Amino acid sequence: MSDKGGEMLKIFGVNFLLFIAYVALIVLNSANKDRGFNIAVGMAVCMCIQVVLNGIAGVVFLVIGKRELGRILLISAGALMPIGFVSWLILLRIFG
């Protein structure tokens, strides 16, 4: 595996581990009666923040000349959107 491929996997891995961590915290730390609302609002806010931060960082890295890192961050943001949205819908279906 090339160095670029390893770097891409590290960035994807960190992003999805962060996603899994805040999903687990929201689901496990919510009372049963509030779990649906907390998932709806908490996950939506966390996903939006994570996607926006990845997008901003990707654009900044593209502008300063680190094209590969910027591209990886933008791809990661793009991959997180559908994965996060589908996970959000599934968890709302289960707990909402």
CSV table of C-alpha atoms in Angstrom, one decimal:
chain,number,residue,atom,x,y,z
A,1,MET,CA,0.0,0.0,0.0
A,2,SER,CA,1.3,3.4,-0.9
A,3,ASP,CA,1.9,6.1,1.6
A,4,LYS,CA,-1.0,8.1,0.2
A,5,GLY,CA,-3.3,5.2,0.7
A,6,GLY,CA,-2.2,4.7,4.3
A,7,GLU,CA,-2.8,8.4,4.9
A,8,MET,CA,-6.2,8.2,3.4
A,9,LEU,CA,-7.1,5.2,5.6
A,10,LYS,CA,-5.9,7.0,8.7
A,11,ILE,CA,-8.0,10.1,8.0
A,12,PHE,CA,-11.1,8.0,7.2
A,13,GLY,CA,-10.5,5.9,10.3
A,14,VAL,CA,-10.2,8.9,12.6
A,15,ASN,CA,-13.3,10.4,11.1
A,16,PHE,CA,-15.4,7.3,11.5
A,17,LEU,CA,-14.1,6.5,14.9
A,18,LEU,CA,-15.1,10.0,16.0
A,19,PHE,CA,-18.5,9.5,14.4
A,20,ILE,CA,-19.0,6.2,16.2
A,21,ALA,CA,-17.8,7.8,19.5
A,22,TYR,CA,-20.3,10.6,19.5
A,23,VAL,CA,-23.1,8.3,18.3
A,24,ALA,CA,-22.4,5.9,21.2
A,25,LEU,CA,-22.2,8.8,23.7
A,26,ILE,CA,-25.6,10.2,22.5
A,27,VAL,CA,-27.3,6.8,22.5
A,28,LEU,CA,-25.9,5.5,25.8
A,29,ASN,CA,-26.2,8.7,27.8
A,30,SER,CA,-29.8,9.5,27.0
A,31,ALA,CA,-32.8,8.6,29.1
A,32,ASN,CA,-35.2,6.3,27.3
A,33,LYS,CA,-37.9,8.9,27.1
A,34,ASP,CA,-35.5,11.5,25.5
A,35,ARG,CA,-33.4,9.2,23.4
A,36,GLY,CA,-35.3,9.8,20.1
A,37,PHE,CA,-35.1,13.6,20.5
A,38,ASN,CA,-31.4,13.5,21.5
A,39,ILE,CA,-30.6,11.3,18.5
A,40,ALA,CA,-32.5,13.6,16.2
A,41,VAL,CA,-30.9,16.8,17.4
A,42,GLY,CA,-27.6,15.7,18.8
A,43,MET,CA,-26.5,13.5,15.9
A,44,ALA,CA,-27.6,16.0,13.3
A,45,VAL,CA,-25.6,18.8,15.0
A,46,CYS,CA,-22.5,16.6,15.5
A,47,MET,CA,-22.6,15.3,11.9
A,48,CYS,CA,-23.0,18.8,10.5
A,49,ILE,CA,-20.1,20.1,12.6
A,50,GLN,CA,-17.9,17.2,11.6
A,51,VAL,CA,-18.7,17.5,7.9
A,52,VAL,CA,-18.3,21.3,7.8
A,53,LEU,CA,-14.9,21.1,9.7
A,54,ASN,CA,-13.7,18.4,7.3
A,55,GLY,CA,-14.8,20.6,4.3
A,56,ILE,CA,-13.2,23.7,5.7
A,57,ALA,CA,-10.0,21.9,6.5
A,58,GLY,CA,-10.0,20.3,3.0
A,59,VAL,CA,-10.4,23.6,1.3
A,60,VAL,CA,-7.7,25.2,3.4
A,61,PHE,CA,-5.2,22.4,2.6
A,62,LEU,CA,-6.0,22.8,-1.1
A,63,VAL,CA,-5.4,26.5,-0.9
A,64,ILE,CA,-2.1,26.2,0.9
A,65,GLY,CA,-0.8,23.6,-1.5
A,66,LYS,CA,-1.3,20.3,0.3
A,67,ARG,CA,-3.6,19.0,-2.4
A,68,GLU,CA,-3.6,15.3,-1.5
A,69,LEU,CA,-4.5,16.0,2.2
A,70,GLY,CA,-7.2,18.5,1.1
A,71,ARG,CA,-8.6,16.0,-1.4
A,72,ILE,CA,-8.7,13.2,1.3
A,73,LEU,CA,-10.5,15.5,3.8
A,74,LEU,CA,-13.1,16.5,1.2
A,75,ILE,CA,-13.7,12.8,0.2
A,76,SER,CA,-14.0,12.0,3.9
A,77,ALA,CA,-16.6,14.7,4.4
A,78,GLY,CA,-18.5,13.5,1.3
A,79,ALA,CA,-18.4,9.9,2.6
A,80,LEU,CA,-19.5,10.9,6.0
A,81,MET,CA,-22.7,12.6,4.8
A,82,PRO,CA,-24.6,9.6,3.5
A,83,ILE,CA,-23.2,7.2,6.1
A,84,GLY,CA,-24.2,9.6,8.9
A,85,PHE,CA,-27.6,10.3,7.4
A,86,VAL,CA,-28.5,6.6,7.0
A,87,SER,CA,-27.2,5.9,10.5
A,88,TRP,CA,-29.3,8.7,11.8
A,89,LEU,CA,-32.4,7.4,10.1
A,90,ILE,CA,-31.8,3.9,11.4
A,91,LEU,CA,-31.3,5.0,15.0
A,92,LEU,CA,-34.4,7.2,14.8
A,93,ARG,CA,-36.4,4.2,13.5
A,94,ILE,CA,-35.1,2.1,16.4
A,95,PHE,CA,-35.2,4.6,19.3
A,96,GLY,CA,-37.5,7.4,18.0
